[in-house]
């Protein structure tokens, strides 16, 4: 009998680390979570990643040696060999040889992928993108990233930078400032960072919102779950902000539909995970209002079907693909 | 000795018909032009297309029988078999079986393609897209259309509608009305129709411009060449409008660079043909100001290298590809 191989997938975000163990078919065996604490530096973050993997192994009652390979998704630019993180602003990293560093401790093959590209791989293999030849993913989290699948393959573009949908300009000229230095990028109006920035500013300007109580007066603690609770409680400010996010996300989806005519636009990330049921109908309505009509026929706008797991699934899949 | 086959390529626009004869290698042998006069109906337009082809044959001193196949580019939605024009607003056509109608008179195979997709094929085979694996074309003419090449192939999308770059929203919410019914589409601010609409409005509102003299007081006669003359004479109004067109076209190019990370963005169409030397540096500057930096490395923004011939070349190429 051939023994089953296992793969580990890590989603290394600016806020949290998710680590999971999967069997050869992508079945989730265990899943652990930890705060990232990027302010403590690369070495500490790597220790926390390794701890998180060990905890996931323990939860699956598997020995360390059961893991054939590890895939890790990072929020940044990864070199084309899948070894080095060139730049990851939310981790404060530059040129970190992540694969080598993890391999020297874990003694297994390590593949580094961009987190959003990992999520797109996961959606294509296990989520609502399964079986589709062409789709576009948009992940709304701390930032706003995307992945494009053409002919059933992740499309990386000429220099590996395809899918930067968060930096498509949607409000020319007078749009809000984006972290990238430009104005009016989709990320500047529709990411969780943009949402939080606007809510904090309005509360500081005296606007009432349950958000303040929900995060015990500490506005640095606003997360997607708090936004979801406030939205469901009917909070005026949060509803107004989320509805604007839906409006602009729909415009972004429409731009991608007009340009690429995919079979589906698939939405994921923490904000969608928390509020997708309320947001998807509004995003869809806005998208249909901004596409040129005939291309919109039969194009689906939907969630990933994977909740928070798209990234860890895709990272493990990337590891498995390099480990035949 | 094998006799050389010839192919005819037609670019059927809302304003003019271009017909050309090429040899088997795509060498232009002759080229004729005629007004389209779509207001006279399908039958008259088809007669004019046939006359134009006959004139091109005569100019090349070739008999009718020398043509192996005809390709015709039309400004509209073509069915996937390359036979029927589903809808072409600038021709006032709906469901015209163009291939059958032309074949019944000319007795050669006829292939119908979308004009912008034809132009993109021409650019990829004979123009500045030659040898590139991925590029995006933007054609600024009466409307604003595009074509996307991925892995060396024209990318048509899931329902043949990919490349509708003119209907990407660039000015959300308060943008000018577009012919498609939406607001703030790139075509609504950067096509020749948009340029002419704005110039006419400003002149009617009392603004001075040499355009009025250049078209003998008849503002319905504004063409790209008149815009170019006015621009080169330093006309304030035309310069202001064209500079805005460059700004928004650059934003459109940047959206496509951010999303698709192509090797090049290639600009064509009547407006670029007439004013490309002045417009390309400004379009490039605007694009670089709206891309997320790392993806912009090594991406070229340039003209087609084919002047007005991209469409006829691509149409003839489409015919040749179906005629092995």
CSV table of N, CA and C in Angstrom, one decimal, chain A residues 46-147:
chain,number,residue,atom,x,y,z
A,46,UNK,N,9.2,34.2,11.4
A,46,UNK,CA,9.5,32.8,10.9
A,46,UNK,C,9.3,31.8,12.0
A,47,UNK,N,9.8,32.1,13.2
A,47,UNK,CA,9.5,31.2,14.4
A,47,UNK,C,8.0,31.0,14.5
A,48,UNK,N,7.2,32.0,14.4
A,48,UNK,CA,5.8,31.9,14.6
A,48,UNK,C,5.2,31.1,13.5
A,49,UNK,N,5.7,31.2,12.2
A,49,UNK,CA,5.2,30.4,11.1
A,49,UNK,C,5.5,28.9,11.4
A,50,UNK,N,6.7,28.6,11.9
A,50,UNK,CA,7.1,27.2,12.2
A,50,UNK,C,6.3,26.7,13.4
A,51,UNK,N,6.1,27.5,14.4
A,51,UNK,CA,5.2,27.1,15.5
A,51,UNK,C,3.8,26.7,15.0
A,52,UNK,N,3.3,27.6,14.1
A,52,UNK,CA,1.9,27.4,13.6
A,52,UNK,C,1.8,26.1,12.8
A,53,UNK,N,2.9,25.8,12.0
A,53,UNK,CA,2.9,24.5,11.3
A,53,UNK,C,3.0,23.3,12.3
A,54,UNK,N,3.8,23.4,13.3
A,54,UNK,CA,3.9,22.3,14.3
A,54,UNK,C,2.6,22.1,15.0
A,55,UNK,N,2.0,23.2,15.3
A,55,UNK,CA,0.6,23.0,16.0
A,55,UNK,C,-0.4,22.4,15.0
A,56,UNK,N,-0.3,22.7,13.7
A,56,UNK,CA,-1.2,22.1,12.8
A,56,UNK,C,-0.9,20.6,12.7
A,57,UNK,N,0.4,20.3,12.6
A,57,UNK,CA,0.8,18.8,12.6
A,57,UNK,C,0.3,18.1,13.8
A,58,UNK,N,0.5,18.7,15.0
A,58,UNK,CA,0.0,18.1,16.2
A,58,UNK,C,-1.5,17.9,16.2
A,59,UNK,N,-2.2,18.9,15.7
A,59,UNK,CA,-3.7,18.7,15.7
A,59,UNK,C,-4.1,17.6,14.8
A,60,UNK,N,-3.3,17.4,13.7
A,60,UNK,CA,-3.6,16.3,12.8
A,60,UNK,C,-3.0,15.0,13.2
A,61,UNK,N,-2.4,15.0,14.4
A,61,UNK,CA,-1.7,13.8,14.9
A,61,UNK,C,-0.7,13.2,13.9
A,62,UNK,N,0.0,14.1,13.2
A,62,UNK,CA,1.0,13.6,12.2
A,62,UNK,C,2.4,14.0,12.7
A,63,UNK,N,3.4,13.1,12.4
A,63,UNK,CA,4.8,13.5,12.7
A,63,UNK,C,5.3,14.5,11.7
A,64,UNK,N,6.3,15.2,12.1
A,64,UNK,CA,6.9,16.2,11.2
A,64,UNK,C,7.3,15.6,9.8
A,65,UNK,N,7.7,14.3,9.9
A,65,UNK,CA,8.2,13.7,8.6
A,65,UNK,C,7.0,13.3,7.6
A,66,UNK,N,5.8,13.5,8.1
A,66,UNK,CA,4.7,13.2,7.2
A,66,UNK,C,4.5,14.2,6.1
A,67,UNK,N,5.1,15.4,6.2
A,67,UNK,CA,4.9,16.5,5.3
A,67,UNK,C,5.9,16.4,4.1
A,68,UNK,N,5.4,16.2,2.9
A,68,UNK,CA,6.2,16.1,1.7
A,68,UNK,C,6.8,17.5,1.3
A,69,UNK,N,6.0,18.5,1.4
A,69,UNK,CA,6.4,19.8,1.0
A,69,UNK,C,5.5,20.9,1.6
A,70,UNK,N,6.1,22.1,1.6
A,70,UNK,CA,5.3,23.2,2.2
A,70,UNK,C,5.2,24.3,1.2
A,71,UNK,N,4.0,24.9,1.1
A,71,UNK,CA,3.8,26.1,0.2
A,71,UNK,C,3.4,27.2,1.1
A,72,UNK,N,3.9,28.4,0.9
A,72,UNK,CA,3.6,29.6,1.7
A,72,UNK,C,3.2,30.8,0.8
A,73,UNK,N,2.1,31.3,1.1
A,73,UNK,CA,1.6,32.5,0.4
A,73,UNK,C,2.0,33.8,1.2
A,74,UNK,N,2.6,34.8,0.5
A,74,UNK,CA,2.9,36.0,1.2
A,74,UNK,C,2.4,37.2,0.5
A,75,UNK,N,2.0,38.3,1.2
A,75,UNK,CA,1.4,39.4,0.6
A,75,UNK,C,2.5,40.3,0.0
A,76,UNK,N,3.0,39.9,-1.1
A,76,UNK,CA,4.1,40.7,-1.8
A,76,UNK,C,4.5,40.1,-3.1
A,77,UNK,N,5.6,40.7,-3.5
A,77,UNK,CA,6.2,40.3,-4.8
A,77,UNK,C,7.2,39.2,-4.6
A,78,UNK,N,7.0,38.1,-5.2
A,78,UNK,CA,7.9,36.9,-5.1
A,78,UNK,C,8.6,36.7,-6.4
A,79,UNK,N,9.9,36.3,-6.3
A,79,UNK,CA,10.7,36.1,-7.5
A,79,UNK,C,10.1,34.9,-8.2
A,80,UNK,N,10.4,34.8,-9.5
A,80,UNK,CA,9.8,33.8,-10.4
A,80,UNK,C,10.2,32.4,-10.0
A,81,UNK,N,11.3,32.2,-9.3
A,81,UNK,CA,11.7,30.8,-8.9
A,81,UNK,C,10.9,30.4,-7.7
A,82,UNK,N,10.1,31.3,-7.0
A,82,UNK,CA,9.3,30.8,-5.8
A,82,UNK,C,10.2,30.7,-4.6
A,83,UNK,N,11.3,31.5,-4.5
A,83,UNK,CA,12.2,31.3,-3.4
A,83,UNK,C,12.3,32.6,-2.5
A,84,UNK,N,12.3,33.7,-3.1
A,84,UNK,CA,12.7,34.9,-2.4
A,84,UNK,C,11.5,35.9,-2.4
A,85,UNK,N,11.2,36.5,-1.3
A,85,UNK,CA,10.2,37.6,-1.2
A,85,UNK,C,10.9,38.9,-1.5
A,86,UNK,N,10.6,39.5,-2.7
A,86,UNK,CA,11.3,40.7,-3.1
A,86,UNK,C,10.9,41.9,-2.2
A,87,UNK,N,9.6,42.0,-2.1
A,87,UNK,CA,9.1,43.1,-1.3
A,87,UNK,C,7.7,42.8,-0.7
A,88,UNK,N,7.5,43.0,0.6
A,88,UNK,CA,6.2,42.7,1.2
A,88,UNK,C,5.9,43.8,2.2
A,89,UNK,N,5.3,44.9,1.7
A,89,UNK,CA,5.1,46.1,2.6
A,89,UNK,C,4.4,45.8,3.9
A,90,UNK,N,3.4,44.9,3.9
A,90,UNK,CA,2.7,44.7,5.2
A,90,UNK,C,3.5,43.9,6.1
A,91,UNK,N,4.5,43.2,5.7
A,91,UNK,CA,5.4,42.4,6.6
A,91,UNK,C,6.7,43.3,6.9
A,92,UNK,N,6.8,44.4,6.1
A,92,UNK,CA,8.0,45.2,6.2
A,92,UNK,C,9.3,44.4,5.7
A,93,UNK,N,9.1,43.6,4.8
A,93,UNK,CA,10.2,42.7,4.3
A,93,UNK,C,10.7,43.2,2.9
A,94,UNK,N,12.0,43.1,2.8
A,94,UNK,CA,12.6,43.3,1.4
A,94,UNK,C,13.7,42.2,1.2
A,95,UNK,N,13.6,41.5,0.1
A,95,UNK,CA,14.6,40.5,-0.3
A,95,UNK,C,14.8,39.5,0.8
A,96,UNK,N,13.8,38.8,1.3
A,96,UNK,CA,13.9,37.8,2.3
A,96,UNK,C,13.9,36.4,1.6
A,97,UNK,N,15.0,35.7,1.8
A,97,UNK,CA,15.1,34.3,1.1
A,97,UNK,C,14.3,33.3,1.9
A,98,UNK,N,13.0,33.5,1.8
A,98,UNK,CA,12.0,32.8,2.7
A,98,UNK,C,12.1,31.3,2.5
A,99,UNK,N,12.2,30.8,1.3
A,99,UNK,CA,12.2,29.3,1.0
A,99,UNK,C,13.5,28.7,1.7
A,100,UNK,N,14.6,29.4,1.5
A,100,UNK,CA,15.9,28.8,2.1
A,100,UNK,C,15.8,28.8,3.6
A,101,UNK,N,15.3,29.9,4.2
A,101,UNK,CA,15.2,30.1,5.7
A,101,UNK,C,14.3,29.0,6.3
A,102,UNK,N,13.2,28.8,5.7
A,102,UNK,CA,12.2,27.8,6.2
A,102,UNK,C,12.8,26.4,6.0
A,103,UNK,N,13.4,26.1,4.8
A,103,UNK,CA,13.9,24.8,4.5
A,103,UNK,C,15.0,24.4,5.5
A,104,UNK,N,15.8,25.4,5.9
A,104,UNK,CA,17.0,25.0,6.8
A,104,UNK,C,16.5,24.6,8.2
A,105,UNK,N,15.2,25.0,8.5
A,105,UNK,CA,14.7,24.5,9.8
A,105,UNK,C,13.8,23.3,9.6
A,106,UNK,N,13.0,23.3,8.5
A,106,UNK,CA,12.0,22.3,8.4
A,106,UNK,C,12.5,21.1,7.6
A,107,UNK,N,13.5,21.2,6.8
A,107,UNK,CA,14.1,20.1,6.0
A,107,UNK,C,13.1,19.5,5.0
A,108,UNK,N,12.3,20.3,4.4
A,108,UNK,CA,11.4,19.9,3.4
A,108,UNK,C,11.4,20.9,2.3
A,109,UNK,N,11.0,20.6,1.0
A,109,UNK,CA,10.9,21.6,0.0
A,109,UNK,C,9.9,22.7,0.3
A,110,UNK,N,10.3,23.9,0.0
A,110,UNK,CA,9.4,25.1,0.4
A,110,UNK,C,9.2,25.9,-0.9
A,111,UNK,N,7.9,26.2,-1.2
A,111,UNK,CA,7.6,27.0,-2.4
A,111,UNK,C,6.9,28.3,-1.9
A,112,UNK,N,7.4,29.4,-2.3
A,112,UNK,CA,6.8,30.7,-1.9
A,112,UNK,C,6.0,31.2,-3.1
A,113,UNK,N,4.8,31.7,-2.8
A,113,UNK,CA,3.9,32.2,-3.8
A,113,UNK,C,3.3,33.5,-3.3
A,114,UNK,N,2.9,34.4,-4.2
A,114,UNK,CA,2.1,35.5,-3.8
A,114,UNK,C,0.8,35.0,-3.2
A,115,UNK,N,0.3,35.7,-2.2
A,115,UNK,CA,-0.8,35.2,-1.5
A,115,UNK,C,-2.1,35.1,-2.3
A,116,UNK,N,-2.2,36.2,-3.2
A,116,UNK,CA,-3.4,36.3,-4.0
A,116,UNK,C,-3.4,35.3,-5.1
A,117,UNK,N,-2.2,35.1,-5.7
A,117,UNK,CA,-2.1,34.0,-6.7
A,117,UNK,C,-2.3,32.7,-6.1
A,118,UNK,N,-1.9,32.5,-4.8
A,118,UNK,CA,-2.2,31.2,-4.1
A,118,UNK,C,-3.7,31.0,-4.0
A,119,UNK,N,-4.4,32.1,-3.6
A,119,UNK,CA,-5.8,32.0,-3.4
A,119,UNK,C,-6.5,31.7,-4.7
A,120,UNK,N,-6.0,32.3,-5.8
A,120,UNK,CA,-6.6,32.0,-7.1
A,120,UNK,C,-6.4,30.5,-7.5
A,121,UNK,N,-5.2,30.0,-7.2
A,121,UNK,CA,-5.0,28.6,-7.5
A,121,UNK,C,-6.0,27.7,-6.7
A,122,UNK,N,-6.1,28.1,-5.4
A,122,UNK,CA,-7.1,27.3,-4.6
A,122,UNK,C,-8.5,27.4,-5.1
A,123,UNK,N,-8.9,28.6,-5.5
A,123,UNK,CA,-10.3,28.7,-6.1
A,123,UNK,C,-10.5,27.9,-7.3
A,124,UNK,N,-9.4,27.9,-8.2
A,124,UNK,CA,-9.5,27.1,-9.4
A,124,UNK,C,-9.5,25.6,-9.2
A,125,UNK,N,-8.9,25.1,-8.2
A,125,UNK,CA,-8.8,23.7,-8.0
A,125,UNK,C,-9.9,23.2,-7.1
A,126,UNK,N,-10.3,23.9,-6.1
A,126,UNK,CA,-11.2,23.4,-5.1
A,126,UNK,C,-12.5,24.3,-4.9
A,127,UNK,N,-12.4,25.5,-5.4
A,127,UNK,CA,-13.5,26.4,-5.1
A,127,UNK,C,-14.5,26.6,-6.3
A,128,UNK,N,-15.1,27.7,-6.4
A,128,UNK,CA,-16.1,28.0,-7.5
A,128,UNK,C,-15.5,28.2,-8.8
A,129,UNK,N,-14.2,28.3,-8.9
A,129,UNK,CA,-13.5,28.4,-10.2
A,129,UNK,C,-13.2,27.0,-10.8
A,130,UNK,N,-13.5,26.0,-10.1
A,130,UNK,CA,-13.2,24.6,-10.5
A,130,UNK,C,-13.9,24.3,-11.9
A,131,UNK,N,-13.2,23.9,-12.8
A,131,UNK,CA,-13.7,23.5,-14.1
A,131,UNK,C,-13.9,24.7,-15.1
A,132,UNK,N,-13.7,25.9,-14.6
A,132,UNK,CA,-13.8,27.1,-15.5
A,132,UNK,C,-12.5,27.3,-16.3
A,133,UNK,N,-12.6,27.7,-17.5
A,133,UNK,CA,-11.4,28.0,-18.3
A,133,UNK,C,-10.9,29.4,-18.0
A,134,UNK,N,-11.8,30.3,-17.7
A,134,UNK,CA,-11.4,31.7,-17.5
A,134,UNK,C,-12.1,32.3,-16.4
A,135,UNK,N,-11.4,32.8,-15.4
A,135,UNK,CA,-12.1,33.6,-14.3
A,135,UNK,C,-11.1,34.6,-13.7
A,136,UNK,N,-11.7,35.6,-13.0
A,136,UNK,CA,-10.9,36.6,-12.4
A,136,UNK,C,-11.2,36.6,-10.9
A,137,UNK,N,-10.2,36.5,-10.0
A,137,UNK,CA,-10.5,36.6,-8.6
A,137,UNK,C,-10.2,38.0,-8.1
A,138,UNK,N,-11.0,38.5,-7.2
A,138,UNK,CA,-10.7,39.7,-6.5
A,138,UNK,C,-10.8,39.4,-5.0
A,139,UNK,N,-9.7,39.7,-4.3
A,139,UNK,CA,-9.6,39.4,-2.8
A,139,UNK,C,-9.6,40.7,-2.1
A,140,UNK,N,-10.6,40.9,-1.3
A,140,UNK,CA,-10.7,42.2,-0.5
A,140,UNK,C,-10.3,41.9,0.9
A,141,UNK,N,-9.1,42.3,1.3
A,141,UNK,CA,-8.6,42.1,2.6
A,141,UNK,C,-7.9,43.4,3.1
A,142,UNK,N,-6.8,43.3,3.8
A,142,UNK,CA,-6.0,44.5,4.2
A,142,UNK,C,-5.8,45.3,2.9
A,143,UNK,N,-5.4,44.7,1.8
A,143,UNK,CA,-5.3,45.3,0.5
A,143,UNK,C,-6.3,44.8,-0.4
A,144,UNK,N,-6.2,45.0,-1.7
A,144,UNK,CA,-7.1,44.4,-2.6
A,144,UNK,C,-6.3,43.8,-3.8
A,145,UNK,N,-6.3,42.5,-3.9
A,145,UNK,CA,-5.5,41.9,-5.0
A,145,UNK,C,-6.3,41.0,-5.8
A,146,UNK,N,-5.7,40.5,-6.9
A,146,UNK,CA,-6.5,39.7,-7.8
A,146,UNK,C,-5.7,38.7,-8.5
A,147,UNK,N,-6.3,37.7,-9.1
A,147,UNK,CA,-5.7,36.7,-9.9
A,147,UNK,C,-6.5,36.4,-11.2
